[in-house]
Short mmCIF file of C-alpha atoms and ligand atoms in Angstrom, two decimals:
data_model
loop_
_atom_site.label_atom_id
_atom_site.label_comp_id
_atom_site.label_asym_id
_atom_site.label_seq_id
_atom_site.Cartn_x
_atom_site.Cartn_y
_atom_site.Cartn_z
CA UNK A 1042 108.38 128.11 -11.37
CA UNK A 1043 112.02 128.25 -11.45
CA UNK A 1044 113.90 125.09 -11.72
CA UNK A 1045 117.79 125.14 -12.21
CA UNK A 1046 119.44 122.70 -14.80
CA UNK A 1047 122.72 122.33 -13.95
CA UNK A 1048 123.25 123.19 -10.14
CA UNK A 1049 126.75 122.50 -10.11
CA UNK A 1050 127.71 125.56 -13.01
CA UNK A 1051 124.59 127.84 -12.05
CA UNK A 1052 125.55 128.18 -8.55
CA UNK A 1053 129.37 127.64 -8.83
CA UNK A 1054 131.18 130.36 -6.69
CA UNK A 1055 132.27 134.06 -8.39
CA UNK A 1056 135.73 133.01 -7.99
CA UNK A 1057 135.63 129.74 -9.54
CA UNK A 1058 133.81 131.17 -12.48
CA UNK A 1059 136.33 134.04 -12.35
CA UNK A 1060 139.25 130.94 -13.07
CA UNK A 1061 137.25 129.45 -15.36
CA UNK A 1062 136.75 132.57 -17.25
CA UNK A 1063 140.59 133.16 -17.62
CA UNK A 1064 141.61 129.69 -18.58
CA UNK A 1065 138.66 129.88 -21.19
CA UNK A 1066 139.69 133.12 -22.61
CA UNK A 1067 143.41 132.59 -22.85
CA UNK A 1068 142.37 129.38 -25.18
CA UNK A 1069 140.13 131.29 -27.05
CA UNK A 1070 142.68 133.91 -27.20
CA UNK A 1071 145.71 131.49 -28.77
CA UNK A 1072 142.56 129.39 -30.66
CA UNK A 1073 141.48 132.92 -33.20
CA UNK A 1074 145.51 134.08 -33.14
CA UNK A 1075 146.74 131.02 -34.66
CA UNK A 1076 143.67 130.29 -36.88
CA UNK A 1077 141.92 133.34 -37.97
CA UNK A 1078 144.19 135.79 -39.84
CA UNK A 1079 141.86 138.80 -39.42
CA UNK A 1080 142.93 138.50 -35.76
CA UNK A 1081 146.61 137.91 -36.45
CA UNK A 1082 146.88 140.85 -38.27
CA UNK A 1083 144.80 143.03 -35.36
CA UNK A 1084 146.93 141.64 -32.38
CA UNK A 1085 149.51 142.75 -34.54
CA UNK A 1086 148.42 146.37 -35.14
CA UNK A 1087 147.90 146.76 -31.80
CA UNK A 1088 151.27 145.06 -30.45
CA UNK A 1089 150.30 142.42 -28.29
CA UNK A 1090 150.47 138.72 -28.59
CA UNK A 1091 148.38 135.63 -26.89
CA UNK A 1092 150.77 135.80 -23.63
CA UNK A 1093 149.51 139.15 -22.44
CA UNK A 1094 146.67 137.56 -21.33
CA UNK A 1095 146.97 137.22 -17.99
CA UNK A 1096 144.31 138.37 -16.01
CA UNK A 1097 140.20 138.82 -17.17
CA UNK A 1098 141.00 142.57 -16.74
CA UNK A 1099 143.49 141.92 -19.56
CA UNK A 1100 140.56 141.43 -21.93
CA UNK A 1101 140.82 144.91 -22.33
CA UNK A 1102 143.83 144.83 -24.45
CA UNK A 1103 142.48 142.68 -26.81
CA UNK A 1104 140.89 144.16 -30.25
CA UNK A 1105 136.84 144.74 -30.73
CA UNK A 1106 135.23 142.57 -33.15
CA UNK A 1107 132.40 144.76 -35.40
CA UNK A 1108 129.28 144.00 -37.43
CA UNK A 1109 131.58 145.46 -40.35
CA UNK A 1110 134.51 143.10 -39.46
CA UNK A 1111 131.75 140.56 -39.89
CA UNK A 1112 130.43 141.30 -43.15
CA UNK A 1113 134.03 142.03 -44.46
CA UNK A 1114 135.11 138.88 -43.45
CA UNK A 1115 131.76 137.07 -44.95
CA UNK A 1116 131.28 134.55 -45.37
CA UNK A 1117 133.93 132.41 -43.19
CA UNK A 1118 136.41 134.45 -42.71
CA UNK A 1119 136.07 134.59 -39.11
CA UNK A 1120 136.52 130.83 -39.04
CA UNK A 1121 138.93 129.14 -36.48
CA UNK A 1122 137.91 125.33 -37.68
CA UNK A 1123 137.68 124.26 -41.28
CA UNK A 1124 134.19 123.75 -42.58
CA UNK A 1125 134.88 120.00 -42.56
CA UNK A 1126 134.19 120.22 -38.68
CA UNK A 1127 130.77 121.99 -38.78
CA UNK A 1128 127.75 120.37 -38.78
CA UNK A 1129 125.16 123.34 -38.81
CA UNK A 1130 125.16 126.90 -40.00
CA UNK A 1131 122.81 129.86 -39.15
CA UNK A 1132 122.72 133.58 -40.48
CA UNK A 1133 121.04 136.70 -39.78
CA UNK A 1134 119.67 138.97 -42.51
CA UNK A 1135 120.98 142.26 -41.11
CA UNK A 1136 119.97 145.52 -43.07
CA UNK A 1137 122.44 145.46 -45.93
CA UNK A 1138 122.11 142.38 -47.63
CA UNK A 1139 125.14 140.61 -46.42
CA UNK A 1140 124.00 138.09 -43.88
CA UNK A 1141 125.90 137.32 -40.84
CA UNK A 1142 126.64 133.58 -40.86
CA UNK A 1143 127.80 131.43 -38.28
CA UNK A 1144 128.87 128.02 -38.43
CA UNK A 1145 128.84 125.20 -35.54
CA UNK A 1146 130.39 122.33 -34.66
CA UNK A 1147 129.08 119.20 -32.79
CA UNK A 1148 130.66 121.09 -29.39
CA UNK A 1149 128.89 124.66 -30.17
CA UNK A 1150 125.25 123.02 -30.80
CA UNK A 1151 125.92 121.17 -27.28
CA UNK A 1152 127.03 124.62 -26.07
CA UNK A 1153 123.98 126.00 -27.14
CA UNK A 1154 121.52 123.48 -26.13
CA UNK A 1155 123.34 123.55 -22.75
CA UNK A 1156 122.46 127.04 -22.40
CA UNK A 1157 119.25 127.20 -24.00
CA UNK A 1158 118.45 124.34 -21.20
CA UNK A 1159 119.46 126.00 -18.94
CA UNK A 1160 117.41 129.60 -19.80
CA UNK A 1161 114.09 127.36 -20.04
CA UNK A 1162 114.71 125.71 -16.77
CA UNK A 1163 114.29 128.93 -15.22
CA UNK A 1164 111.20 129.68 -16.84
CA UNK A 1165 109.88 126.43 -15.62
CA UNK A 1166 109.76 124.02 -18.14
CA UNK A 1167 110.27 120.46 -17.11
CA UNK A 1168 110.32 117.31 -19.01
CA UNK A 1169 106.16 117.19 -18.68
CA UNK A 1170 105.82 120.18 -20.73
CA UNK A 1171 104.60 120.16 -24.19
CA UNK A 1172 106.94 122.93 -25.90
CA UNK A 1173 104.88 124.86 -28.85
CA UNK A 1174 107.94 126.79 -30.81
CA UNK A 1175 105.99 129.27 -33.28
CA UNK A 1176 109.54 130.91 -34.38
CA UNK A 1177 110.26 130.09 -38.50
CA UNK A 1178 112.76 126.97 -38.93
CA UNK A 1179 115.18 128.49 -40.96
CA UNK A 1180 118.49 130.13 -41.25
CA UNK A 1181 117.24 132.23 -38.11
CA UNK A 1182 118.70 130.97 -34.77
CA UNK A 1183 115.28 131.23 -32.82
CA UNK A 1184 113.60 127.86 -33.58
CA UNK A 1185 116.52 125.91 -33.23
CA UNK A 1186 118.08 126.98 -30.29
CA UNK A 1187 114.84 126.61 -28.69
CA UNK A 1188 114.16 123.12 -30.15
CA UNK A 1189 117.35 122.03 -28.98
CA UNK A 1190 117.29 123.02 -25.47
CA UNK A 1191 113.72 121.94 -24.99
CA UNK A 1192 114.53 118.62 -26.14
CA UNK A 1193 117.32 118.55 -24.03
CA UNK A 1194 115.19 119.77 -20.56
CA UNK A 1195 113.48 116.25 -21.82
CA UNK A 1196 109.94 118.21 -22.80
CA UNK A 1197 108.20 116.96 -25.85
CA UNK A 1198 108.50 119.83 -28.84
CA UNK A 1199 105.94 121.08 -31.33
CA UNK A 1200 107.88 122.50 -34.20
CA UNK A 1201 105.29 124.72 -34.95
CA UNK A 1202 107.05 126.62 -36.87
CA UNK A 1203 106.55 129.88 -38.69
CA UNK A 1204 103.13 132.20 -38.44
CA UNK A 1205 99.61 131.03 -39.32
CA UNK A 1206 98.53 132.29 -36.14
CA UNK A 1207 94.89 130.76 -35.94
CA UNK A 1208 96.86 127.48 -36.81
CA UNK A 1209 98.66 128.09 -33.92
CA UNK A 1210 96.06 128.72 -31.75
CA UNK A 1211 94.38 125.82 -32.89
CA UNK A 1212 97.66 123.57 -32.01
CA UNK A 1213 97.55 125.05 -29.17
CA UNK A 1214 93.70 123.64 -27.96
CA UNK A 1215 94.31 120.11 -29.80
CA UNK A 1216 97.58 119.25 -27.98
CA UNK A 1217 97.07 121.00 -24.74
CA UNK A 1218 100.08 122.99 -25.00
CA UNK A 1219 102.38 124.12 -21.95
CA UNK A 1220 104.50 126.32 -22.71
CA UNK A 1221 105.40 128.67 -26.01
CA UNK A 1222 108.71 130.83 -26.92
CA UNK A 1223 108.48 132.97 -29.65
CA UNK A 1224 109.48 136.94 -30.82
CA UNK A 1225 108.44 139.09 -27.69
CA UNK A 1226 105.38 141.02 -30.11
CA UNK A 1227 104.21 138.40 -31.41
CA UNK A 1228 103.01 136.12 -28.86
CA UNK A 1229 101.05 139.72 -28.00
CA UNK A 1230 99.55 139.25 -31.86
CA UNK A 1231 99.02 136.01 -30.93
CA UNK A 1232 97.03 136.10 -28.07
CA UNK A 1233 94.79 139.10 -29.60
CA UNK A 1234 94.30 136.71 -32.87
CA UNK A 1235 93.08 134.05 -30.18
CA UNK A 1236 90.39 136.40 -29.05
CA UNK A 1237 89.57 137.20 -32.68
CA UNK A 1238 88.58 133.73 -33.05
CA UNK A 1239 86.43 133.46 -29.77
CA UNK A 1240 89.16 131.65 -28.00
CA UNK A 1241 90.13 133.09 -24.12
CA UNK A 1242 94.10 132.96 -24.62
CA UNK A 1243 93.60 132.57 -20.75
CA UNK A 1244 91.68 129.28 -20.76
CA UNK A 1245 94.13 127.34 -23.01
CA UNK A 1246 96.92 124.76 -21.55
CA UNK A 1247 99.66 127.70 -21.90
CA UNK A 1248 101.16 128.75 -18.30
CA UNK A 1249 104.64 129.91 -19.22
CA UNK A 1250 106.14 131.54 -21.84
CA UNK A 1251 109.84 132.40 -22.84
CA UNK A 1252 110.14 135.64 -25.36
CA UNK A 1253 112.88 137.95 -26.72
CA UNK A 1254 114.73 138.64 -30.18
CA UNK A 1255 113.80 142.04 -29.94
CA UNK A 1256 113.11 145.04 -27.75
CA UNK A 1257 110.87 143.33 -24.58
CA UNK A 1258 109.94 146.67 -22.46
CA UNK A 1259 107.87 145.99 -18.80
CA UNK A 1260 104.90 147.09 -20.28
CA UNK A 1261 104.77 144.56 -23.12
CA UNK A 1262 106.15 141.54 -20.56
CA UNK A 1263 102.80 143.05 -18.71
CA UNK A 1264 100.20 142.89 -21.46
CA UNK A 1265 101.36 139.51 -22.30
CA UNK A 1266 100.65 138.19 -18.67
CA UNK A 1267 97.26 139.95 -18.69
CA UNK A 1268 96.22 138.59 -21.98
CA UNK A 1269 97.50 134.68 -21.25
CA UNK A 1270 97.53 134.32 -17.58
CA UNK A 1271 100.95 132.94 -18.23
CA UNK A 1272 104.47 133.22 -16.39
CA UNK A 1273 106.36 135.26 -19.06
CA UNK A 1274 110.20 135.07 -18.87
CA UNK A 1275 112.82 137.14 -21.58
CA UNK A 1276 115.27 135.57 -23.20
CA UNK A 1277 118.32 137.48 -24.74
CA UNK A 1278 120.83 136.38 -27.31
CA UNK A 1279 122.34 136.88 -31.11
CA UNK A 1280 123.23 134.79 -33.70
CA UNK A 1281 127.06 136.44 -33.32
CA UNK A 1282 127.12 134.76 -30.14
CA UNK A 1283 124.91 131.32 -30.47
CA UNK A 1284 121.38 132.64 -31.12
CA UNK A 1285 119.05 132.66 -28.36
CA UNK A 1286 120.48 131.62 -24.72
CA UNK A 1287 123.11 134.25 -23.82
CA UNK A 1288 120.77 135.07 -20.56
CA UNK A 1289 117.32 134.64 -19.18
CA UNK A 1290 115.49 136.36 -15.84
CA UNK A 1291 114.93 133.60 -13.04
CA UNK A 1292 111.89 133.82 -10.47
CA UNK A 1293 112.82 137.25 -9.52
CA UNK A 1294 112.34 139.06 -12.24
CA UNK A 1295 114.94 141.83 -11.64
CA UNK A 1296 117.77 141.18 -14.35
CA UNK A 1297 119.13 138.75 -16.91
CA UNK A 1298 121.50 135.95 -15.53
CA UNK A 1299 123.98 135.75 -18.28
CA UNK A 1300 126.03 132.25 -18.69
CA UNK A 1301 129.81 133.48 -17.84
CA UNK A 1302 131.12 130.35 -18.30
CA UNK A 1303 130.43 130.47 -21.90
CA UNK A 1304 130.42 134.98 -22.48
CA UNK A 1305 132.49 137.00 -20.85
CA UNK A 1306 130.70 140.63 -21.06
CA UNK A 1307 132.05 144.11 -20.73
CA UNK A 1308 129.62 147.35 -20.55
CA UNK A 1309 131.33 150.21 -22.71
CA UNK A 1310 130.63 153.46 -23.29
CA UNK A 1311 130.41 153.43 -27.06
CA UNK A 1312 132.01 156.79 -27.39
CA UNK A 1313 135.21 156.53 -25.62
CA UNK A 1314 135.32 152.77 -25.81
CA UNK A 1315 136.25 152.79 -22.31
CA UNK A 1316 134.61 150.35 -19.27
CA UNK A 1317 131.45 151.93 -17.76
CA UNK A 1318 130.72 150.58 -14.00
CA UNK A 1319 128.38 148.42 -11.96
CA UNK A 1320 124.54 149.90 -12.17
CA UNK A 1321 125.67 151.92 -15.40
CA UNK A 1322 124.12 151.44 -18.98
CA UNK A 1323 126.37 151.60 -22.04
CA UNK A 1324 126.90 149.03 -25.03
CA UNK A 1325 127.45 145.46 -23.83
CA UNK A 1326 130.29 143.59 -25.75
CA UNK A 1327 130.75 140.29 -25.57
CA UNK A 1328 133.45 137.45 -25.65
CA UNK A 1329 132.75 134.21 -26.45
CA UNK A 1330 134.84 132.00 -24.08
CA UNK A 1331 133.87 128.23 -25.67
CA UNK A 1332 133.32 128.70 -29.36
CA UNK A 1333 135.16 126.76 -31.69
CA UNK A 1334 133.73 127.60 -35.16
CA UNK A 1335 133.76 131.05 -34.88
CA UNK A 1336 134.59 132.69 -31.97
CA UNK A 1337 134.55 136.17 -31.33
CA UNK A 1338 136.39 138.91 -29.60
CA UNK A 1339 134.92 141.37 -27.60
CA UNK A 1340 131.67 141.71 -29.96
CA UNK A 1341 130.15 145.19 -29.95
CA UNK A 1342 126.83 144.04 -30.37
CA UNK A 1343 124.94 147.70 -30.08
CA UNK A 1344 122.68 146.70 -27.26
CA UNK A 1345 122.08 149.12 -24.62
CA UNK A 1346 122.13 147.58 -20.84
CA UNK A 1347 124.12 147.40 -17.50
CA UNK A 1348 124.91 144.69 -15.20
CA UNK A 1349 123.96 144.68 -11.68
CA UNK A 1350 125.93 144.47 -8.31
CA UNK A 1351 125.08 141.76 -7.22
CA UNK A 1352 126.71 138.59 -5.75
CA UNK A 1353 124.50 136.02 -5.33
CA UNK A 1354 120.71 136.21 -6.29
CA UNK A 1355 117.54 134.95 -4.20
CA UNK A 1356 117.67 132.07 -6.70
CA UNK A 1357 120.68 130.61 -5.52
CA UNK A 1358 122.36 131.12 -9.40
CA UNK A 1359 125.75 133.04 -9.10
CA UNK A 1360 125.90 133.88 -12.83
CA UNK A 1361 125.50 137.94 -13.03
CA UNK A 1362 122.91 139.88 -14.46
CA UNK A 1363 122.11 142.90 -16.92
CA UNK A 1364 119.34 144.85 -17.02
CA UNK A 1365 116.60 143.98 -20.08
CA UNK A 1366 117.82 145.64 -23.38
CA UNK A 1367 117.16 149.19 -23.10
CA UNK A 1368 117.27 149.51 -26.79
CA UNK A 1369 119.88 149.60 -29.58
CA UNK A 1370 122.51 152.41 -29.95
CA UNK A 1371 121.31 152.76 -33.64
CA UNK A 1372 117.74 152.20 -32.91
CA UNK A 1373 117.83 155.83 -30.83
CA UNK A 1374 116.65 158.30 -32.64
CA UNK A 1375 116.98 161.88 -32.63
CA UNK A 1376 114.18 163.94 -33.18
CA UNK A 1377 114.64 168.10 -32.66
CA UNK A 1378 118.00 167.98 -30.36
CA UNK A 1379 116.16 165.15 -28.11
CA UNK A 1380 117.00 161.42 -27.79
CA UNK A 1381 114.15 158.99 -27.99
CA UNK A 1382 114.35 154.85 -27.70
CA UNK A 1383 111.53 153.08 -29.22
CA UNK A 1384 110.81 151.36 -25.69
CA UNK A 1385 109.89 154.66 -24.31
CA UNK A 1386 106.91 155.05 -26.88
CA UNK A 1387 106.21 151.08 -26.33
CA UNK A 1388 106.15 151.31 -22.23
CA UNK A 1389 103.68 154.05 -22.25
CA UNK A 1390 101.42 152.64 -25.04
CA UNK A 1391 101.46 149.16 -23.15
CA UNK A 1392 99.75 150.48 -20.45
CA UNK A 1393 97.04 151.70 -22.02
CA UNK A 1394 94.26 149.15 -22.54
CA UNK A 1395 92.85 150.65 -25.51
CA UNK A 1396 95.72 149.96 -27.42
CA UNK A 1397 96.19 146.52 -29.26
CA UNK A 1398 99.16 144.70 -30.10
CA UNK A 1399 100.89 146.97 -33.16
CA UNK A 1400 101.93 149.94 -33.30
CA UNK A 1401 104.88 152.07 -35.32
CA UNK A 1402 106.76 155.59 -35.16
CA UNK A 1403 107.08 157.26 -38.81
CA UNK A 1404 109.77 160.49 -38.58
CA UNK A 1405 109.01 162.65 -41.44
CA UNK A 1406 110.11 165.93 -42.67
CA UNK A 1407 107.80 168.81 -42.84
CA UNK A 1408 108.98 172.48 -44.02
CA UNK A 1409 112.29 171.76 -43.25
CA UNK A 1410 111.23 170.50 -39.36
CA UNK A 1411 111.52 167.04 -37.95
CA UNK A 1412 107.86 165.11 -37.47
CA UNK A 1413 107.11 162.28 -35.16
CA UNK A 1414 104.02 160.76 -36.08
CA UNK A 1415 103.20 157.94 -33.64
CA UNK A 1416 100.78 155.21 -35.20
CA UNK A 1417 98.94 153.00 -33.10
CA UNK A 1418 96.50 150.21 -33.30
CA UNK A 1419 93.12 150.19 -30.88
CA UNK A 1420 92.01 146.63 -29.46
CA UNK A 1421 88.54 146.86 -30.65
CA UNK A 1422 87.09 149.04 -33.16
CA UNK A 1423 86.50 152.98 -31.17
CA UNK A 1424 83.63 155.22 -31.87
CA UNK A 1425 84.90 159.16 -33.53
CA UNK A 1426 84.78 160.52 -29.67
CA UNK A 1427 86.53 157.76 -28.18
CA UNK A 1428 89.09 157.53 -30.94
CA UNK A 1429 89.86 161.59 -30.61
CA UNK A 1430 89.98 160.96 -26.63
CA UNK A 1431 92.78 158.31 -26.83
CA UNK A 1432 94.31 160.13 -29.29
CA UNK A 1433 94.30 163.25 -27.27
CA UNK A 1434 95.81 161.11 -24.24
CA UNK A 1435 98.33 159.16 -26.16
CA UNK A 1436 99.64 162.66 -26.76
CA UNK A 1437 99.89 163.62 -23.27
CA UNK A 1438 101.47 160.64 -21.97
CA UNK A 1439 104.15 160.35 -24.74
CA UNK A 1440 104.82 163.96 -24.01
CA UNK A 1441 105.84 163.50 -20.70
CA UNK A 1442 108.17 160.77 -20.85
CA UNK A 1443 110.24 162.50 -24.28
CA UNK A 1444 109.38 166.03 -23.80
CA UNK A 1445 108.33 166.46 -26.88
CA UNK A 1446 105.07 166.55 -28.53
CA UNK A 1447 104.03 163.79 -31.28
CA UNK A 1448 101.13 163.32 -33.71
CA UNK A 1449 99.31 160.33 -33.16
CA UNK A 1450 97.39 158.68 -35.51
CA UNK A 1451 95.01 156.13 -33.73
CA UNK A 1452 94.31 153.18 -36.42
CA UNK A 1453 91.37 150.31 -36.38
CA UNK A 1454 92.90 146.96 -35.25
CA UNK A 1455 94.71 145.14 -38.14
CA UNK A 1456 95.55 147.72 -40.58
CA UNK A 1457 99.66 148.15 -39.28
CA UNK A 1458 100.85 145.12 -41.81
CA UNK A 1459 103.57 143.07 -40.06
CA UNK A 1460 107.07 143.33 -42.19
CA UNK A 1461 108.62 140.23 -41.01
CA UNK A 1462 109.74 137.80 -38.18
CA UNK A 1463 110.56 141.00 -35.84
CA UNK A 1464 108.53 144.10 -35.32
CA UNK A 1465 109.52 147.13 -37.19
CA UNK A 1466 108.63 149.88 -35.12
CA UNK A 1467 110.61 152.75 -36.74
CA UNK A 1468 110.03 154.38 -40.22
CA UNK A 1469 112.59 156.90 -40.76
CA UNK A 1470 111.31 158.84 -44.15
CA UNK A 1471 113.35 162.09 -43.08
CA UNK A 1472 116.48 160.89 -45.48
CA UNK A 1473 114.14 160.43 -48.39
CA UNK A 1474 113.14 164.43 -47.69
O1 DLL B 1815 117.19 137.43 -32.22
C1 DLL B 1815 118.28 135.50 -31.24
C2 DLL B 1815 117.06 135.27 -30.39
C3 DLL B 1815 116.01 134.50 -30.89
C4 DLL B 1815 116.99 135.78 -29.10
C5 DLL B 1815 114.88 134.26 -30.11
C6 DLL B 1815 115.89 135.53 -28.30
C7 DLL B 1815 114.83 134.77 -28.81
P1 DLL B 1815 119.52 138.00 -34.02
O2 DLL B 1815 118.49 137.89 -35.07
O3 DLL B 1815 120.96 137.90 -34.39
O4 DLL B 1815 119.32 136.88 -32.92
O5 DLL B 1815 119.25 139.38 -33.28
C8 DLL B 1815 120.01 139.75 -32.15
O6 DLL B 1815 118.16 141.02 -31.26
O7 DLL B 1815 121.51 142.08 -30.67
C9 DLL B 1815 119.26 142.49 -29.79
O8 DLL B 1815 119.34 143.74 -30.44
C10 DLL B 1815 117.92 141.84 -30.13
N1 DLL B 1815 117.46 141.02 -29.01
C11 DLL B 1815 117.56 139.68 -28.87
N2 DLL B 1815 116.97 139.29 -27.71
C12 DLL B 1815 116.50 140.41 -27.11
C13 DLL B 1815 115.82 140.69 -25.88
C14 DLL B 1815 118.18 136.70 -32.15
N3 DLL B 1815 115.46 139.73 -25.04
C15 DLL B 1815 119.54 141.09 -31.65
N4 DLL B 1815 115.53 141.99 -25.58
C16 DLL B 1815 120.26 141.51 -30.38
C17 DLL B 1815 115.87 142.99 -26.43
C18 DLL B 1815 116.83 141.52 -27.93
N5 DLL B 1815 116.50 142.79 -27.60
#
């Protein structure tokens, strides 16, 4: 059930949260001119100073902030405070080796464990919850943010830390556990490693569950519930902006509230760069509006989503919400002229109750013509027939969402190796071709 943490910001009025947008952006506007030279010198470039702020649609003027600005400013160049005033620092790996680091101080960790309160609250943890956290305690964002705003919704944490899944599970039945966050795929792996063990995921403590870091399609968020019996909630964020605790769906399960007093977010269209409308998906950029380490300026993060139309929600928050992540611009692949996101492979292979918990898309090049081979995992071992019938179905079903037809290659359960804390569902080999 949906509980709200702070009433008085959740529910505040559009046009107070409108005010306090601008007053928050204008400081963070003068706060990253004055302090951070990269955006002295862009302001510049683009002729306008702090003072041409005056309205939110103003925001518009300002410069974009990149993943390349980040890793050419690495590693605090971006910096507003001096290290002296930080007290924690978190990166993210990224693909080429230079890690995105962000640095907090006191203010940003209560920022975050504000929000991060705030997005468990509305997937119903209360202070009589017993919070398992299997995310890795690390540089990563996910285990702390969580940790934090747990603590501060007044529930008693399990660090449980990083994989061991029978562990887990095994946590799990000794401390009656409540509630569990994690990486959207692998509380699926979890729950199918339960069974494994002759444990019924359904008959353990857990009733809600708060998952994201990566893509979270309907049909996953749908397995999950079948497999736990749980209340499953999605959680959005990046370490650019905090970590996890940007937004989170309430009760109704029909968008993301995101916190506007502390992000202001555009939708873009990622080729012109110009503002895309209500109900419209394009990249979401973001602002951060009470960041004092490093705050950021209209942040291209890549995600694909669109906000909704909507002024106040059945929940009674005001706050306004985006659709879940569609996908990533660079995560779309295209295959013979046609575009394909990975979550339209994942939403038709969640429905299918054959299929277990891993699965992977490998583009290859054969005789000079692209190759999608889709590789998926079965729940239980299949006989020859059965194997060639889901195979033969798979096909069919991909086929008609993409319009194109793959090879799929139906696997015994366990034999796709997990690569790391996120699920890596593309293998592009056409380059090495
Ligand atoms: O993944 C923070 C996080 C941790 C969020 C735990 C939620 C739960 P990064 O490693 O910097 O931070 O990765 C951020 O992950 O730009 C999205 O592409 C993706 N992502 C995060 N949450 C979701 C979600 C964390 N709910 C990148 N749905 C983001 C889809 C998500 N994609």
């Amino acid at each position: 059930m949906d509980f709200i943490f702070n009433s008085k910001t959740e529910t505040m009025p559009r046009k107070k949260i409108q005010e306090l947008q601008l007053k928050r952006l204008k400081k963070t506007v003068y706060l990253v001119y004055e302090n951070v030279p990269h955006y002295k010198k862009r302001f510049k470039e683009q002729g306008i100073k702090p003072e041409d702020i005056k309205t939110l649609e103003d925001v518009r003027k300002l410069p974009f902030t990149t993943k390349d600005d980040l890793r050419e400013n690495a590693p605090f160049g971006l910096m507003a405070t001096s290290l002296d005033n930080c007290i924690e620092l978190h990166a993210s790996s990224g693909t080429t080796g230079i890690p995105i680091t962000v640095c907090y101080t006191p203010n940003d960790i209560e920022v975050w464990s504000e929000v991060m309160a705030r997005c468990l609250s509305m997937s119903g943890l209360t202070k009589k919850d017993i919070f398992q956290n299997p995310i890795p305690y690390g540089t990563f964002t996910g285990a702390f943010g969580f940790h934090y705003g747990a603590q501060k919704v007044g529930a008693m944490v399990i660090p449980s830390g990083k994989g061991q899944s029978e562990r887990q599970i095994k946590l799990m039945q000794y401390y009656k556990s409540t509630f569990m966050s994690g990486v959207a795929s692998y509380a699926l792996r979890l729950g199918q490693v339960a069974q494994e063990i002759g444990v019924d995921p359904k008959k353990l403590e857990i009733r809600n569950g708060l998952f994201g870091a990566e893509m979270f399609t309907t049909g996953l968020k749908k397995r999950i519930v079948e497999t736990w019996d749980m209340d499953v909630h999605d959680i959005y964020g990046l370490t650019e902006m905090c970590g996890p605790g940007v937004s989170t769906d309430c009760d109704q399960h029909d968008g993301l509230h995101l916190w506007e007093d502390h992000f202001l977010i555009e939708i873009i269209d990622p080729k012109t760069l110009e503002p895309i409308g209500l109900e419209e998906e394009g990249e979401v950029v973001l602002t951060t509006l009470t960041k004092e380490g490093m705050p950021l300026l209209r942040y291209r993060t890549r995600d694909i989503a669109k906000l909704y139309d909507q002024e106040v929600c059945e929940c009674g928050r005001t706050h306004i919400k985006h659709s879940t992540i569609k996908g990533r611009s660079d995560d779309m692949i295209i295959i013979r002229g046609t575009n394909i996101f990975p979550g339209q492979i994942e939403s038709v292979l969640m429905k299918n109750h054959d299929v277990g918990s891993n699965w992977r898309m490998v583009l290859s090049t054969k005789r000079d013509v692209d190759v999608l081979t889709v590789e998926v995992e079965t729940k239980k071992q299949l006989s020859q027939f059965d194997t060639e019938n889901l195979a033969k179905k798979l096909q069919n079903d991909i086929k008609s969402v993409i319009v194109f037809t793959p090879k799929i290659e139906v696997l015994p359960p366990n034999t796709i190796h997990d690569t790391g804390l996120k699920a890596k569902r593309v293998i592009d080999e056409r380059k090495a071709n």
